[in-house]
XYZ file of C-alpha atoms in Angstrom:
304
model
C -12.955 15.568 -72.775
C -15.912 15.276 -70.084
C -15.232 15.954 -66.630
C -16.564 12.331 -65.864
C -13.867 10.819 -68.523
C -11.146 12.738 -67.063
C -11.472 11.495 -63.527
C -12.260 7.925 -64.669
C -8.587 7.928 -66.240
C -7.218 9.611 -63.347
C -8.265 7.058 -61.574
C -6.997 3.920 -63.353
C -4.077 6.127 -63.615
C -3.662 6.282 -59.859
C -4.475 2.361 -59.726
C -2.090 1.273 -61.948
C 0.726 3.499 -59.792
C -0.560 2.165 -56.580
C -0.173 -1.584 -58.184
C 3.124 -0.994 -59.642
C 4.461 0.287 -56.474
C 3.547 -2.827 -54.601
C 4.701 -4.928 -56.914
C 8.133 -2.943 -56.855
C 8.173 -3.535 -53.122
C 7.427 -6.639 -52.612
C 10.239 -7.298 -55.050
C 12.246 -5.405 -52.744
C 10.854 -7.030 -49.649
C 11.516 -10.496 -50.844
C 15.712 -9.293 -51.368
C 15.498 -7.653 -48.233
C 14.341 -10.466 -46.379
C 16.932 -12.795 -48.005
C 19.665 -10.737 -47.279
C 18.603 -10.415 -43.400
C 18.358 -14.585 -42.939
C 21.912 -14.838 -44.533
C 23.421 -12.767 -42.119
C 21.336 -14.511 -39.514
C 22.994 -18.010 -40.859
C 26.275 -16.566 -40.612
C 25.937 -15.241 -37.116
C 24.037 -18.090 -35.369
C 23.912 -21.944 -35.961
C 20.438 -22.100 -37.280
C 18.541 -21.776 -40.894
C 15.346 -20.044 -41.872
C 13.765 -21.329 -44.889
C 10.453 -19.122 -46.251
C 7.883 -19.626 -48.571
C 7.377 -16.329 -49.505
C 7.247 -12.353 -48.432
C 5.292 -9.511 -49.199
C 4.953 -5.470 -48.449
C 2.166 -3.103 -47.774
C 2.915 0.090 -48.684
C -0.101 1.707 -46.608
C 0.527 -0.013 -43.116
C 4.849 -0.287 -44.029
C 4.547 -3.930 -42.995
C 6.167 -6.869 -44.243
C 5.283 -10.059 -43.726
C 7.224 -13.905 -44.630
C 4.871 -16.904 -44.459
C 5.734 -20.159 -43.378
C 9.298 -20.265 -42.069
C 10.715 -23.114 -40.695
C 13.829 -22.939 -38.251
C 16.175 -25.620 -38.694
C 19.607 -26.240 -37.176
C 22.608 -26.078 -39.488
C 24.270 -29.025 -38.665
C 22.102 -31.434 -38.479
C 18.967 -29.929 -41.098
C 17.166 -30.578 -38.266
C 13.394 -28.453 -38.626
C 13.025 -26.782 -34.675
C 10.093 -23.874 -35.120
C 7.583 -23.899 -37.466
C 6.172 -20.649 -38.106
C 3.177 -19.831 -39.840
C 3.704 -15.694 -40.488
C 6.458 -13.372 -39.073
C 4.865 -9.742 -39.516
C 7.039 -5.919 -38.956
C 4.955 -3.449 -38.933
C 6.368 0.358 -38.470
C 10.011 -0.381 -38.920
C 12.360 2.259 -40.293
C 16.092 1.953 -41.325
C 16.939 5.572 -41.248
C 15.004 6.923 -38.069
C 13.304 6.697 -35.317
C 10.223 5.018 -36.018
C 6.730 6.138 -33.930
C 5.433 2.438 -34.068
C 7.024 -1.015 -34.268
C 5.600 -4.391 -34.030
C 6.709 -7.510 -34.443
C 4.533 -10.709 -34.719
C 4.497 -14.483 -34.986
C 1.730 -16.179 -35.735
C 0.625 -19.885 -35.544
C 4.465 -20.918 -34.149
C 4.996 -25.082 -33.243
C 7.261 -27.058 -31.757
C 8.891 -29.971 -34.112
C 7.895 -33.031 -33.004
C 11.577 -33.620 -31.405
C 11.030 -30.651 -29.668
C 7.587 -31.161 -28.882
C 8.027 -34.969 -27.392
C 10.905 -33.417 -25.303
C 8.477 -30.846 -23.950
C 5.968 -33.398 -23.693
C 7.520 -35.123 -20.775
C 6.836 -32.042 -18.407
C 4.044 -30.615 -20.486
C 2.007 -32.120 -22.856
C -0.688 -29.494 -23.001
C 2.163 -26.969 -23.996
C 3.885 -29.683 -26.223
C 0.836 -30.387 -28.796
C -0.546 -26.073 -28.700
C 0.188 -23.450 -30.925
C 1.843 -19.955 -30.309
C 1.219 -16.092 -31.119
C 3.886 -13.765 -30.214
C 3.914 -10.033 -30.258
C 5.969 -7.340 -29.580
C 5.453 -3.435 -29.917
C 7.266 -0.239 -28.889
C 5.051 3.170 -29.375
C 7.283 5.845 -29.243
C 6.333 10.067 -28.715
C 9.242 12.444 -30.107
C 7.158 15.532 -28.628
C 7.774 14.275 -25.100
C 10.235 11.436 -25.097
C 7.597 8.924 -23.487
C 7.472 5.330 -24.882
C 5.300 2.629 -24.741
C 7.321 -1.374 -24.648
C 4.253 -4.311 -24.960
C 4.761 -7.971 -25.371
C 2.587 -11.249 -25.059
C 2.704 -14.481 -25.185
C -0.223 -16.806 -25.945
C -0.690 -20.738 -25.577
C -4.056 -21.451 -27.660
C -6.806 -22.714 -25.472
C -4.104 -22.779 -22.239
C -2.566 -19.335 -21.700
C -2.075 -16.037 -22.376
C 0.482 -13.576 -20.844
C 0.910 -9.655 -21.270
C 3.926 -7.553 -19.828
C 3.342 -3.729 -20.722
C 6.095 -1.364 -19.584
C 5.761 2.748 -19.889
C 8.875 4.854 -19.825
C 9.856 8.409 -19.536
C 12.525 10.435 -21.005
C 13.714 7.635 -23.724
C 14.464 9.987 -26.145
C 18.355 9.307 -25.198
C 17.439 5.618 -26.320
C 15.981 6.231 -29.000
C 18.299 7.894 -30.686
C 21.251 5.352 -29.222
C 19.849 2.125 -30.620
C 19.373 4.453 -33.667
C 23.140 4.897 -34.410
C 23.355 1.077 -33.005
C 21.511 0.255 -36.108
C 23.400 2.076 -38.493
C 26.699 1.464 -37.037
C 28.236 -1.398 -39.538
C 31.691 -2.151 -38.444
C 32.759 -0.687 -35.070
C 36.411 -0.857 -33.715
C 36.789 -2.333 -30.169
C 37.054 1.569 -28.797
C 34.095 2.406 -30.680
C 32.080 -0.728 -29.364
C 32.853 -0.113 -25.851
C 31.770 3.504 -26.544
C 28.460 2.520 -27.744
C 27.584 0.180 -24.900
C 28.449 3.058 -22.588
C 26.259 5.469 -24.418
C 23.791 2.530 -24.199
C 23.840 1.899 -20.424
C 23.495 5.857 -19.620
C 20.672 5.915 -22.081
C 18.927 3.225 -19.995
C 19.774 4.062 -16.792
C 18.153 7.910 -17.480
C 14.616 6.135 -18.356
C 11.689 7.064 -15.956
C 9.501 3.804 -14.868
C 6.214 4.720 -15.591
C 3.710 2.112 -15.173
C 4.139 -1.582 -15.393
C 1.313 -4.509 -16.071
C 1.851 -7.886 -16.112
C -1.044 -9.923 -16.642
C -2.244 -13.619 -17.267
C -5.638 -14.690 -18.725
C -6.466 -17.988 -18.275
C -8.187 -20.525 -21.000
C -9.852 -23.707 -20.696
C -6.498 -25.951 -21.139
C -4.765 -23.934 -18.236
C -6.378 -26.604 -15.394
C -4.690 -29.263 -17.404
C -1.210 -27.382 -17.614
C -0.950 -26.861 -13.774
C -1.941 -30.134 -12.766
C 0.368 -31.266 -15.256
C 3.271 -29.711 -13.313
C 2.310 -29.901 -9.710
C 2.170 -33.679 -10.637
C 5.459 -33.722 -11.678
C 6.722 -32.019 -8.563
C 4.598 -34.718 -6.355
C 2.070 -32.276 -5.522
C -2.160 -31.922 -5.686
C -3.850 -28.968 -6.622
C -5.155 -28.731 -2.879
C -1.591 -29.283 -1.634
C 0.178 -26.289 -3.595
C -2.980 -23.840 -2.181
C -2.032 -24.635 1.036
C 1.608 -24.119 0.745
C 0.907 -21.020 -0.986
C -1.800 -19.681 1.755
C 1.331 -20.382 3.987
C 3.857 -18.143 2.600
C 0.680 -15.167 1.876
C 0.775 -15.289 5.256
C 4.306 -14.304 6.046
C 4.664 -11.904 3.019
C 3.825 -8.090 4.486
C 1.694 -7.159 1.300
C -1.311 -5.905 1.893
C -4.919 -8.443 2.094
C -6.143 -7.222 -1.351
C -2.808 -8.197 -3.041
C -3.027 -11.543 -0.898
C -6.816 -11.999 -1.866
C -5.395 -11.722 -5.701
C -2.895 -14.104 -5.670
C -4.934 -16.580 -3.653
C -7.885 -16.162 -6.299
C -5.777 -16.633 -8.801
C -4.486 -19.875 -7.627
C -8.169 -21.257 -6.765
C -9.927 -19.874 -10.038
C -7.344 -19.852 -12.491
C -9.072 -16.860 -14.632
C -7.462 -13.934 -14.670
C -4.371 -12.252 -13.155
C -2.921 -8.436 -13.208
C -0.202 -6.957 -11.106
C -0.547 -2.723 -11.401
C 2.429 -1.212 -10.588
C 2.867 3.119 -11.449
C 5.524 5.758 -10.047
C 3.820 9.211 -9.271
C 7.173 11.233 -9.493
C 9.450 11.329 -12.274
C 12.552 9.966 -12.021
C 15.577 7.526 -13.374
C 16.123 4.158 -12.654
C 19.084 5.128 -10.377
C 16.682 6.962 -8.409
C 13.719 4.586 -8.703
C 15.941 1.784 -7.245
C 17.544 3.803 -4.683
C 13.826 4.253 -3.320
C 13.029 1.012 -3.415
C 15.949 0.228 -1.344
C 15.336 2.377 1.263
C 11.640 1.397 1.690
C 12.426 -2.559 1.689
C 11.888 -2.403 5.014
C 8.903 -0.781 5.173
C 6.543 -2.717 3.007
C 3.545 -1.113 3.543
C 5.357 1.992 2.793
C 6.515 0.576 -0.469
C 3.492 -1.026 -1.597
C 2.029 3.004 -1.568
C 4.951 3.927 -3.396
C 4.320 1.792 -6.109
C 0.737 1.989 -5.816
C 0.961 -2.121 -5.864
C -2.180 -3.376 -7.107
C -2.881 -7.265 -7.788
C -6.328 -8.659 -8.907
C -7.053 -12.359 -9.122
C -9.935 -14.721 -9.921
């Protein structure tokens, strides 16, 4: 048999294997994802109803399309959402990437006309949701990022980088695989868990907030509600800038923030290592020394 012949079938050989596994595991996904919204019914007061699942072996993510969230009593549809993604997750260890998504989320319209009466711009908008952890074994370090975004009004990031989580890690681990725990045995693991988080090492921290062509409308929206103009709340806020003890360029952000309504970021980052226990024990001791504790978290805020 040629050369040419033998790599052609090795090929459709290969094909037909990579098929037939996703096939097999989207099988599996679909059971998988059935059994985890039963035992969501059971423990909560809500329903999840999905049109469909499916798994890609290459980037381990599932996905379920169209779910809607209802509430059990009254069948009552709350959340509509258009895909729920995990991306990275791993029963049996401690997995190097996670990431959960939601895509295209809205309100019901019950929800939505309640909302409506304090926000309308936020009532009548779509939502994207994502969450990620990025985790090193080699030196324990972990990455936690989330966001939240309002199409055309909002969007909002908090990123959060930790030391020594190996602890954790390996805590939520046997969390996970725990099944039925005696009272003892609970109490044991939310001890383990507190110790685990109180040895973490703050990092660096960013919280920012981009701003999109609906956000104008959203803030007038609730200064009106709290009797306030635009002009009004600037001058209230100018007023308190002036008896926080930050320094001018953090004032300057804020300030440009509230005129311009663009963009936001607050930089915060700890030089040394060390725990929370220690972290807040600083931060203590410099509270009255401002100045002293803006260098210590090397406080930066930008705002236009």
């Amino acid at each position: 048999m040629k050369k040419s012949t033998i790599m052609l079938a090795m090929a459709g050989v290969l094909s037909a294997a990579v098929v037939g596994a996703h096939f097999y595991a989207n099988q599996q996904a679909e059971l998988v994802v059935q059994e985890q919204i039963s035992q969501f019914a059971e423990q909560s007061e809500l329903l999840i109803e999905h049109q469909g699942s499916s798994y890609n072996l290459f980037t381990n993510t599932i996905k379920v399309q169209s779910l809607e969230i209802k509430d059990a009593a009254e069948q009552q549809v709350l959340l509509n959402i258009g895909e729920f993604s995990l991306q990275g997750y791993e029963a049996d260890k401690i997995s190097e990437f996670t990431e959960v998504k939601l895509a295209n989320v809205t309100l019901s319209p019950v929800l939505a006309a309640e909302l409506e009466q304090q926000a309308a711009t936020l009532a009548g908008t779509s939502y994207a949701l994502t969450s990620s952890l990025r985790y090193n074994p080699d030196n324990g370090n972990s990455q936690f990022k989330s966001s939240v975004e309002a199409d055309g009004v909002v969007g909002v990031e908090f990123n959060f980088d930790l030391g020594n989580s190996a602890e954790l890690m390996a805590t939520s681990l046997e969390m996970q695989q725990s099944t039925e725990m005696t009272l003892e045995q609970e109490l044991q693991m939310q001890s383990k868990l507190i110790s685990a988080v109180q040895s973490l090492q703050p990092q660096t921290l960013t919280f920012a907030i981009a701003g999109q062509p609906k956000l104008d409308a959203l803030v007038t929206e609730l200064l009106t509600n709290q009797g306030l103009s635009k002009e009004q709340f600037q001058q209230m806020l100018a007023m308190q800038l002036a008896q926080v003890p930050v320094s001018e360029e953090a004032k300057q952000g804020l300030s440009g923030f509230a005129a311009g309504l663009n963009a936001l970021e607050v930089n915060v980052s700890v030089d040394e290592a060390m725990d929370f226990n220690a972290f807040s024990q600083q931060v203590q001791s410099l509270a009255a020394d401002p100045e002293a504790l803006e260098k210590f978290l090397n406080l930066k805020i930008t705002g236009s």
